[in-house]
Short mmCIF file of C-alpha atoms and ligand atoms in Angstrom, two decimals:
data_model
loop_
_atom_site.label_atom_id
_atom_site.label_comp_id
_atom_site.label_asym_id
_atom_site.label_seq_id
_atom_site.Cartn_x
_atom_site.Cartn_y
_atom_site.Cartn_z
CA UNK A 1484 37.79 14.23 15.75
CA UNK A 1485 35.18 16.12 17.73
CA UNK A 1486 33.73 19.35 16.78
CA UNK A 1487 32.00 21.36 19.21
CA UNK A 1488 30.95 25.34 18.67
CA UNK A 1489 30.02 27.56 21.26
CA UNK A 1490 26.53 28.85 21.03
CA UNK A 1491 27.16 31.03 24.18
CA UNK A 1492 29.34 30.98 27.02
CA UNK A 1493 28.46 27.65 28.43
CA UNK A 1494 25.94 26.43 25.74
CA UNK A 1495 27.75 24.15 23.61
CA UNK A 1496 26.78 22.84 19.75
CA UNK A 1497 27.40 19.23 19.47
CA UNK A 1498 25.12 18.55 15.95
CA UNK A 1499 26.22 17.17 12.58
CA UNK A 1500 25.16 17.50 8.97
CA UNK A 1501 24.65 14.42 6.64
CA UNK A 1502 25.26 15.69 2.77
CA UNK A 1503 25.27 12.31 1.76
CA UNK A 1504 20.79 11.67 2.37
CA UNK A 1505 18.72 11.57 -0.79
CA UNK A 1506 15.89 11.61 1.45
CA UNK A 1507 14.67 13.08 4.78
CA UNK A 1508 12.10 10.41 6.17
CA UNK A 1509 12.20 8.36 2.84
CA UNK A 1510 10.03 11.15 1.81
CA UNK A 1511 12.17 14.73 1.06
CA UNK A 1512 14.73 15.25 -1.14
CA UNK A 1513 17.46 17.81 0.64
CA UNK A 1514 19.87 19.32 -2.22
CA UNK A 1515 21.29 21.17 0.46
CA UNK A 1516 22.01 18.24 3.02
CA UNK A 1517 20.16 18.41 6.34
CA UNK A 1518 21.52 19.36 10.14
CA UNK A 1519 20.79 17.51 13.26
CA UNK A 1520 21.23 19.87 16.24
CA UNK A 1521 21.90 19.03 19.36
CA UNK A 1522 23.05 21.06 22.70
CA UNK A 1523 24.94 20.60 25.87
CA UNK A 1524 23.87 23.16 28.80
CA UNK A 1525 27.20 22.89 30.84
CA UNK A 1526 25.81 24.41 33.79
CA UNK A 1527 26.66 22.91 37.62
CA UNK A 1528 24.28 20.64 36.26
CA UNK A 1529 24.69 19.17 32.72
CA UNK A 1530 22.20 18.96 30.49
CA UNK A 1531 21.88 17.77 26.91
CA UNK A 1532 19.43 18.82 24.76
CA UNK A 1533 18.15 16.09 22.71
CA UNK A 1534 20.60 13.77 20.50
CA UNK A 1535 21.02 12.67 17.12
CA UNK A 1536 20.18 10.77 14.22
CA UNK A 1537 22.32 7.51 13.72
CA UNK A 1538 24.02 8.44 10.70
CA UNK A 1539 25.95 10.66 13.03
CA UNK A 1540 26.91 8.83 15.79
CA UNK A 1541 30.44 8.44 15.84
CA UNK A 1542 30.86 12.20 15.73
CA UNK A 1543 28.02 13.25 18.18
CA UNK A 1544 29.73 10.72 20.94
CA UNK A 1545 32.90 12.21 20.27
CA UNK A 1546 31.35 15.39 20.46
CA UNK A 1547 29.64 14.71 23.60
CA UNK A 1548 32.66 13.48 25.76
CA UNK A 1549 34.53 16.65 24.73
CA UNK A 1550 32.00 18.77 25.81
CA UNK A 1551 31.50 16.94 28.78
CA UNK A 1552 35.35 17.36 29.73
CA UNK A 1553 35.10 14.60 32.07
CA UNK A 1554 31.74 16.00 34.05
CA UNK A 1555 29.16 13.44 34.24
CA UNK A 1556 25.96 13.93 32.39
CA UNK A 1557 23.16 14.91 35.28
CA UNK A 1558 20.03 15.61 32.35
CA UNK A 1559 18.47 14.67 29.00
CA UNK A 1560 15.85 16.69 27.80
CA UNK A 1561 14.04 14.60 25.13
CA UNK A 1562 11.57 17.15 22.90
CA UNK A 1563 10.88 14.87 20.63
CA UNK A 1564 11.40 11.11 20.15
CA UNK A 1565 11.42 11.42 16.39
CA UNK A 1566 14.99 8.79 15.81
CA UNK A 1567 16.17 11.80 13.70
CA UNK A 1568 16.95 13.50 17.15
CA UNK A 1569 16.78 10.78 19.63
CA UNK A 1570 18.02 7.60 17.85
CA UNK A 1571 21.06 7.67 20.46
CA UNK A 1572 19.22 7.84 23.42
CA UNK A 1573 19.77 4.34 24.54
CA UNK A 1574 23.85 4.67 24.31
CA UNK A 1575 23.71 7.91 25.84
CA UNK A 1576 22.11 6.47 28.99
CA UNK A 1577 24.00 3.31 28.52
CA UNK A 1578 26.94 5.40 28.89
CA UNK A 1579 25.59 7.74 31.86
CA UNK A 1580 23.37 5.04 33.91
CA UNK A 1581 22.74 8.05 36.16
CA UNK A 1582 21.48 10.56 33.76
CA UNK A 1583 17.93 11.82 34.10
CA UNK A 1584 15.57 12.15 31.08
CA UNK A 1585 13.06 15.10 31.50
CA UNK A 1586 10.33 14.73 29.21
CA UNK A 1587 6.51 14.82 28.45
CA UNK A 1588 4.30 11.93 29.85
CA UNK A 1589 3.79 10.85 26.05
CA UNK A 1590 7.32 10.53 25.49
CA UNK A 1591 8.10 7.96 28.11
CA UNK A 1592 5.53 5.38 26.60
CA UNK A 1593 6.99 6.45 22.92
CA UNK A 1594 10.86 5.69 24.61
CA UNK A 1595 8.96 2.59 25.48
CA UNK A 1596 7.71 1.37 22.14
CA UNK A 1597 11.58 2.68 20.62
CA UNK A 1598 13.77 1.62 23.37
CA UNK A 1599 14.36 -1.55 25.45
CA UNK A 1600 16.76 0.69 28.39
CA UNK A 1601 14.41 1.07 31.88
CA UNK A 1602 12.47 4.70 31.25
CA UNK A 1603 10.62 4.42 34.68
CA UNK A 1604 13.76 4.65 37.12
CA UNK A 1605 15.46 7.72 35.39
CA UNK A 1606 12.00 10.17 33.91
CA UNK A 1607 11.41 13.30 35.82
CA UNK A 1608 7.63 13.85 33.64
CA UNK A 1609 7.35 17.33 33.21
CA UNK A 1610 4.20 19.22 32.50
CA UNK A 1611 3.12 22.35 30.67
CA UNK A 1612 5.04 25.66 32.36
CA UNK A 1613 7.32 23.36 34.64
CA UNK A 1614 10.50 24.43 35.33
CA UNK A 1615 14.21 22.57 36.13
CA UNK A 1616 17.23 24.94 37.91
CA UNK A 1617 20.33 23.87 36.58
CA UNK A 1618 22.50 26.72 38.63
CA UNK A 1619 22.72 30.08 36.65
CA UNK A 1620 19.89 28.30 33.87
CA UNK A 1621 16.14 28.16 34.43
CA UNK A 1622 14.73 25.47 31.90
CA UNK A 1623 11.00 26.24 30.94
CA UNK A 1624 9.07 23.31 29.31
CA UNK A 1625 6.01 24.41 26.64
CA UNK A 1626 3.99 21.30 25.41
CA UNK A 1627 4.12 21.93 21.63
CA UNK A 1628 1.72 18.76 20.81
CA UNK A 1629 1.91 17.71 17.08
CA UNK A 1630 4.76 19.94 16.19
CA UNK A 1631 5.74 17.76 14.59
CA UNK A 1632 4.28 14.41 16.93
CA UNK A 1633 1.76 14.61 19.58
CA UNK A 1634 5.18 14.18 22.60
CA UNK A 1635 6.54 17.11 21.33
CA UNK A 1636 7.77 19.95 23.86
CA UNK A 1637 10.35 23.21 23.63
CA UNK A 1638 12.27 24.32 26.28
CA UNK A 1639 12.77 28.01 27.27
CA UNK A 1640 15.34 28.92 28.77
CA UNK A 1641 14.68 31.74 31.71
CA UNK A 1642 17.78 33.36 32.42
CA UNK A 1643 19.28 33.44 28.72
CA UNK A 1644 16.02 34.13 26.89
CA UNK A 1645 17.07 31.45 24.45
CA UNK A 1646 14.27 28.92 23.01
CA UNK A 1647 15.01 25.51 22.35
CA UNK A 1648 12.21 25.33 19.98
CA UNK A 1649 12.40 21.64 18.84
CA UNK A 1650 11.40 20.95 14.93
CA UNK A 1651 9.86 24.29 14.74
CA UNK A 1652 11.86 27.12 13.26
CA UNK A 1653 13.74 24.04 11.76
CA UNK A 1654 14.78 23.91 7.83
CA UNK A 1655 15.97 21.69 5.63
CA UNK A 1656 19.86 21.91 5.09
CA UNK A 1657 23.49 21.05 6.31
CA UNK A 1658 25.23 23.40 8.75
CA UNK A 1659 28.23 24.77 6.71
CA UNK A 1660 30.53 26.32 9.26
CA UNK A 1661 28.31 29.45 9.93
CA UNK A 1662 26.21 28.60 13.01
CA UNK A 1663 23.71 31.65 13.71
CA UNK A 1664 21.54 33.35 10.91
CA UNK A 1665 22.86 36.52 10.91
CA UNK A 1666 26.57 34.80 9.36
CA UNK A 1667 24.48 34.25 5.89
CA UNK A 1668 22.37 36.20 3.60
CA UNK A 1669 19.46 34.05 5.41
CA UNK A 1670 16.17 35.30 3.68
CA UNK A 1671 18.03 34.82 0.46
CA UNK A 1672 19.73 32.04 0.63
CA UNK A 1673 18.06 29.65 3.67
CA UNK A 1674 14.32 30.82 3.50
CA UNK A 1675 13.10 29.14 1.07
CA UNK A 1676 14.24 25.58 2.59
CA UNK A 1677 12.75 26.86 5.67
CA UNK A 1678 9.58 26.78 3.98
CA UNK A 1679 10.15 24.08 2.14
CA UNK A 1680 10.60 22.21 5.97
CA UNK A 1681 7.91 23.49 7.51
CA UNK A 1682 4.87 23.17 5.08
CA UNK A 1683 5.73 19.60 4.21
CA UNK A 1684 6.95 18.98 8.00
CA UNK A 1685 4.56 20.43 9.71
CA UNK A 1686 2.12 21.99 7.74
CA UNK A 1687 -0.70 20.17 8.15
CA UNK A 1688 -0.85 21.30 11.95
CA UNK A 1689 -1.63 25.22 11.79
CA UNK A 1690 -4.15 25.44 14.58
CA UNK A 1691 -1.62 24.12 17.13
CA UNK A 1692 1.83 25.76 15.59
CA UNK A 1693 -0.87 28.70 16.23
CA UNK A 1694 -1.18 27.09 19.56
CA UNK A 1695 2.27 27.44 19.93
CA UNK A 1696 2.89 30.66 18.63
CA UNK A 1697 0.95 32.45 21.55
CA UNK A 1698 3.05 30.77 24.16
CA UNK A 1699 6.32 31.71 22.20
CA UNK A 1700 4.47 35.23 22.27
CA UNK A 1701 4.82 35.67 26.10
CA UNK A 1702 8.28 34.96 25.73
CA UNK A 1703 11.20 37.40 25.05
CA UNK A 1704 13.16 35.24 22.90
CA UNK A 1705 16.73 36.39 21.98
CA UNK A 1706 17.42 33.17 20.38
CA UNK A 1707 16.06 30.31 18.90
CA UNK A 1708 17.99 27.22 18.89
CA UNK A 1709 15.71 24.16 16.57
CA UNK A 1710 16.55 20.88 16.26
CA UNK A 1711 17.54 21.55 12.23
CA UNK A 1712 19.42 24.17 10.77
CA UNK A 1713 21.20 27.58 11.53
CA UNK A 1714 20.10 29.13 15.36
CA UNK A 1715 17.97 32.41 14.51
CA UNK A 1716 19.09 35.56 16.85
CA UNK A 1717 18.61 37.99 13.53
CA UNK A 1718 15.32 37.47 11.50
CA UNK A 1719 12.96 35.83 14.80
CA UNK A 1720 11.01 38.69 14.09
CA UNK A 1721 10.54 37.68 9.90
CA UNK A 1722 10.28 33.95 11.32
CA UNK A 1723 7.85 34.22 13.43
CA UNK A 1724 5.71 36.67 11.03
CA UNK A 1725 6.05 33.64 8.49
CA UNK A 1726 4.90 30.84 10.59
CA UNK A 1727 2.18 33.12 11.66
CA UNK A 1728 1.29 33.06 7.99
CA UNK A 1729 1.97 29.31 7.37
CA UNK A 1730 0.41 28.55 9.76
CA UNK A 1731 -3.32 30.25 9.21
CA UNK A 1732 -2.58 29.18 5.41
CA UNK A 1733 -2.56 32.88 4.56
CA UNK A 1734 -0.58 33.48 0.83
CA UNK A 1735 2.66 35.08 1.59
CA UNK A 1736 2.40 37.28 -2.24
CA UNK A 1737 -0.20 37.45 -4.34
CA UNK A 1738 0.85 35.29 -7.01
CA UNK A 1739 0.18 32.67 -9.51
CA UNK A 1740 1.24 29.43 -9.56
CA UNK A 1741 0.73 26.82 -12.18
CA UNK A 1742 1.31 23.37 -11.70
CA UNK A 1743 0.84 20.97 -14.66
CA UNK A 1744 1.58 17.77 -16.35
CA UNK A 1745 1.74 16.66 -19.69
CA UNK A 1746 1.63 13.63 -21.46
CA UNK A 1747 2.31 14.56 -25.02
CA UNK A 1748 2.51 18.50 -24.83
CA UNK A 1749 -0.85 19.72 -25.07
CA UNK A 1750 -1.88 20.71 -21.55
CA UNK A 1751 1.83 21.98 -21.54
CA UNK A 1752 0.72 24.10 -24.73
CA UNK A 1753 -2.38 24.90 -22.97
CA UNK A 1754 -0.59 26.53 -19.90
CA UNK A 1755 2.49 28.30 -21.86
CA UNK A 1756 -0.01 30.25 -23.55
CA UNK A 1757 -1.96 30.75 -20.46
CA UNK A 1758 1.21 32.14 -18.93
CA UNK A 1759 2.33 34.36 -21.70
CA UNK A 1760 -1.29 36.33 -21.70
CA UNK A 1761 -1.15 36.74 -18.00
CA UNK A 1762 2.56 38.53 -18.30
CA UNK A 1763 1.13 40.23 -21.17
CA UNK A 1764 -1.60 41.46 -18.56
CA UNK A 1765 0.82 42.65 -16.56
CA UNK A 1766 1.25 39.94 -13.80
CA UNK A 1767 4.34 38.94 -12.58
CA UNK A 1768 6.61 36.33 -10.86
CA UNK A 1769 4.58 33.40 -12.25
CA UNK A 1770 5.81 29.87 -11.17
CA UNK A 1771 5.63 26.88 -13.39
CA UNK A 1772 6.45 23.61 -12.46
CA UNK A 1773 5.34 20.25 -14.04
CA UNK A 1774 4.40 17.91 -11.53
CA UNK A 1775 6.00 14.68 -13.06
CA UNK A 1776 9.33 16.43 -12.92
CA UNK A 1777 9.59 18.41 -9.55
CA UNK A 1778 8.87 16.99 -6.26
CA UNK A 1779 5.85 17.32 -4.40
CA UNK A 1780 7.79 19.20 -1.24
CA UNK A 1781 8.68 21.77 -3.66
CA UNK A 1782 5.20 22.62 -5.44
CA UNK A 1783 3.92 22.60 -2.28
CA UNK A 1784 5.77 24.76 -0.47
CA UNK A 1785 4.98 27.47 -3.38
CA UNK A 1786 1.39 26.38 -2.78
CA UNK A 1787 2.03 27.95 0.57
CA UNK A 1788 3.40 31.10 -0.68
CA UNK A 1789 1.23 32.06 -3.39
CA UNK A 1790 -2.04 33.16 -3.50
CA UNK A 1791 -3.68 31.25 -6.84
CA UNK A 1792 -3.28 28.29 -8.41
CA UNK A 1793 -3.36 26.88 -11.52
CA UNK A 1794 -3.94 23.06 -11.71
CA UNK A 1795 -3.82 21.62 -15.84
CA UNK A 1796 -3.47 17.84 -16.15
CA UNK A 1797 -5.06 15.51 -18.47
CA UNK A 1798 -7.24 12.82 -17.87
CA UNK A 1799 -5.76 9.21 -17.43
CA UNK A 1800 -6.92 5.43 -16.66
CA UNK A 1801 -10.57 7.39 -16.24
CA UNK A 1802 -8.80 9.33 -13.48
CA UNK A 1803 -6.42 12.05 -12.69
CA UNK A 1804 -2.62 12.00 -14.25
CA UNK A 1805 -0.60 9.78 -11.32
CA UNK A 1806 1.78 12.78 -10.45
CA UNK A 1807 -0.97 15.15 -10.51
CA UNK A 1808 -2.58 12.79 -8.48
CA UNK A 1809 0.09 12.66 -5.96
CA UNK A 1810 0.70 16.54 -6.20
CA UNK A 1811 -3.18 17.06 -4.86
CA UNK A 1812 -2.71 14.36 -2.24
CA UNK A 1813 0.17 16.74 -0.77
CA UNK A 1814 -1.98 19.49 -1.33
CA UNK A 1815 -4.84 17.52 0.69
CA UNK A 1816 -2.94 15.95 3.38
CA UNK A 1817 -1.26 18.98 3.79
CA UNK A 1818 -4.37 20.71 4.73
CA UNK A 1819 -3.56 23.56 2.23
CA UNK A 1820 -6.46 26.24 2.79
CA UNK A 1821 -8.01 29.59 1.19
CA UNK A 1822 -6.22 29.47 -1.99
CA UNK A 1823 -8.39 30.47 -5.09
CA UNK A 1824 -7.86 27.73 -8.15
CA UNK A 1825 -8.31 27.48 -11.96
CA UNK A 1826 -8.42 23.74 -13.38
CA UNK A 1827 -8.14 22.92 -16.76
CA UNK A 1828 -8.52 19.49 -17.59
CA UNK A 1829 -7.44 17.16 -20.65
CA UNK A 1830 -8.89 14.32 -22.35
CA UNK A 1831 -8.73 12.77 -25.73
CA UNK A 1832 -11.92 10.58 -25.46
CA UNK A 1833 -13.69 11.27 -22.28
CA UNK A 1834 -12.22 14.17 -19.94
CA UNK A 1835 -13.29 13.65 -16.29
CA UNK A 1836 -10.43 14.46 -14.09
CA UNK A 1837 -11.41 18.41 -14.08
CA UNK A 1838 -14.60 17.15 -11.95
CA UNK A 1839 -12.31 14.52 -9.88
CA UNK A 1840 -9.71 17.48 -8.79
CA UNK A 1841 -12.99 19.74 -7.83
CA UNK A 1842 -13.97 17.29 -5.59
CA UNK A 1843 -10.34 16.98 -4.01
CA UNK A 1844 -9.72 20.72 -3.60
CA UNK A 1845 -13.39 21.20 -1.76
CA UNK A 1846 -12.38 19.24 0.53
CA UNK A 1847 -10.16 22.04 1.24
CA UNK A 1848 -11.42 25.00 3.92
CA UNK A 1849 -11.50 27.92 2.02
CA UNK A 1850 -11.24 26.49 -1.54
CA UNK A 1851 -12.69 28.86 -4.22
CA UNK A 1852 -12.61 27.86 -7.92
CA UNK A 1853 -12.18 30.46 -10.18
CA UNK A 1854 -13.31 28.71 -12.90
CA UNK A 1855 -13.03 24.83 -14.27
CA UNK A 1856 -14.42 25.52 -17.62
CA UNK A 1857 -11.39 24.81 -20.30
CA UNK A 1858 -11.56 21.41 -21.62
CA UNK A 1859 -8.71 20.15 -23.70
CA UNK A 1860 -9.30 17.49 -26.40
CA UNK A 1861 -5.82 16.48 -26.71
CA UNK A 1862 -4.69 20.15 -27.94
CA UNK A 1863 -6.07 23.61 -27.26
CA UNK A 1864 -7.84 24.71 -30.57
CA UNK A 1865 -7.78 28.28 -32.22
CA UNK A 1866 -11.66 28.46 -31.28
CA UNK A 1867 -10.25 28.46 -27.42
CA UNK A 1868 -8.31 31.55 -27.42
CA UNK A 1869 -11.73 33.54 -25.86
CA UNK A 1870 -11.51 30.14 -22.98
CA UNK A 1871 -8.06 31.09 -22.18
CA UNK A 1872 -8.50 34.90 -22.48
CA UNK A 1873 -11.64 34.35 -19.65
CA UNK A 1874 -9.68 32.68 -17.62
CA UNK A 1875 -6.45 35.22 -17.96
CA UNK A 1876 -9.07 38.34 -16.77
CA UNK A 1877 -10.38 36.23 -13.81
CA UNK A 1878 -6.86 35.35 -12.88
CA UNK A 1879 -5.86 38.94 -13.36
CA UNK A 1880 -8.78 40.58 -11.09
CA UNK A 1881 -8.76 38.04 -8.75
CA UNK A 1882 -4.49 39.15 -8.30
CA UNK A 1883 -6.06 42.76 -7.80
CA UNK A 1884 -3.95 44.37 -10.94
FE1 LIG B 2854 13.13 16.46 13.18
FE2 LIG B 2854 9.91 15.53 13.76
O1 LIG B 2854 11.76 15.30 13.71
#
């Protein structure tokens, strides 16, 4: 059974949510399910924003020919040939041989290497600050290269002030009924995975979401309608002040977070007491997490919002722990910068990973290292306290309390 939802009065919602996905890309866990948006512009001419990923198919084509109501299909508008969004693309035109797809010059090759269907015949290549008329809707296309891939565009529409803003603005989680942001508690309940999305989506790519962000800052923008998650017409103001700040890697809070793992308990030791002194000190909303139990995509995104980080692991094979390991990979590949770090390293017969995570984070713009001076031998000794205490009063000034 279809089900479409009316965005406005001739914009209609034809996306689906998959609760069922473990992962997003073989890479993300989603608790909370994940959305895959997807619009028709029923104007004189009808145009369809993007499609969807396979899992929904059945729905999104019976979606589609409802919406339709027996009007042919005059447009496409591909932003982004990610198969999350576009893995229908060769049914939909197998269905509507006339249907135009409007799209950057990169995406017809990428159609190309995805798609067998003739691209050539049916593109209309459109470049930065082109425009289609659809009849009462003025489509705008903004080249928003490598956000997320290097084909990616969003589309602004004119007349309605409503921008189809591809992956950005996106978030992790199903649609559940409620539609628009302002229908949920949304900085309570949906920033987070918003977060969460965008520094392990596209986090690595601040200078050109920056890039992107002036464009979107000529625009007036009632509505923002991504390719995941609820359609923002409440908190664009808070969104865009975020990805301003994701985006120049600039700590939401000033805040500690410690990230740690633990073979036997003594780093774990090590880091309990660490955190107990500082929240004697007087600092607050610590985060703990131990890398070997939560996922990468999580520690990261806190990464993101805080300020300083803790990193305690032990030494292991003559190199880092393997989920610490992976935890500064993320960090690295994620392009993480101008967060201030204490390491404390383990070892019960020859500590060297505290050297081999220095040389990870300085690869890091902005790194500073508070201090890398604790060295555990198996478990922290009485004769440490003073070590731990040092590091507690850096922490502390370097927080500003
Ligand atoms: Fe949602 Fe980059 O695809």
């Amino acid at each position: 059974m279809h089900n479409i939802r009316k965005i406005t009065d001739d914009i209609i919602y034809l996306g689906c949510s998959d609760r069922r996905l473990a992962l997003f890309e073989s890479a993300y866990p989603v608790k909370d399910g994940m959305s895959y948006n997807s619009y028709l512009i029923k104007d004189d001419k009808t145009v369809l924003m993007d499609t969807v990923d396979k899992v929904c198919a059945e729905q999104f084509y019976e979606n589609l020919d409802e919406a339709l109501g027996g009007k042919g299909l005059d447009y496409i508008v591909v932003q982004h040939m990610e198969p999350d969004h576009c893995a229908l693309l060769q049914e939909v035109v197998k269905n509507h041989p006339n249907v135009k797809i409007v799209c950057s010059q990169k995406t017809v090759s990428m159609i190309k290497q995805f798609f067998t269907f003739d691209i050539d015949s049916r593109s209309i290549v459109v470049k930065e600050g082109e425009t289609l008329k659809t009849g009462r809707h003025e489509l705008k296309f903004i080249m928003a290269p490598m956000v997320h891939w290097p084909e990616v565009m969003v589309t602004y529409d004119i007349k309605k002030k409503i921008l189809f803003s591809a992956d950005a603005f996106g978030s992790f989680g199903a649609i559940n009924g409620n539609l628009f942001d302002d229908e949920v508690n949304w900085e309570r309940d949906y920033l987070d995975e918003a977060r969460r999305y965008y520094t392990n989506i596209v986090g690595k790519y601040g200078l050109q979401v920056q890039m992107l962000l002036k464009k979107a800052s000529e625009l007036d923008i009632k509505l923002i309608c991504p390719l995941h998650g609820l359609m923002i017409r409440k908190n664009t103001g808070l969104f865009v002040e975020k990805y301003d700040k994701w985006s120049t890697y600039t700590p939401e809070e000033k805040f500690v977070l410690i990230a740690y793992s633990s073979v036997y308990g003594g780093t774990e030791n090590a880091v309990n007491l660490l955190a107990s002194k500082l929240a004697d000190k007087g600092v607050r909303n610590i985060k703990m997490y131990d890398v070997s139990i939560t996922h990468p995509s999580f520690v990261l995104a806190e990464a993101f919002r805080c300020s300083d980080i803790v990193l305690a692991t032990t030494t292991y094979n003559a190199g880092i722990f393997e989920s610490m390991e992976t935890f500064l990979h993320t960090l690295v590949s994620h392009n993480l910068q101008n967060r201030k770090y204490v390491i404390i390293q383990n070892g019960s017969w020859a500590p060297n990973c505290g050297t081999l995570i220095r040389e990870k984070l300085e690869k890091l713009k902005g790194t500073e290292i508070l201090d890398d001076s604790i060295c555990i031998k198996s478990t922290l000794k009485p004769e440490q306290i003073p070590e731990v205490d040092n590091v507690v009063n850096t922490i502390v000034k370097s927080l500003g309390i």
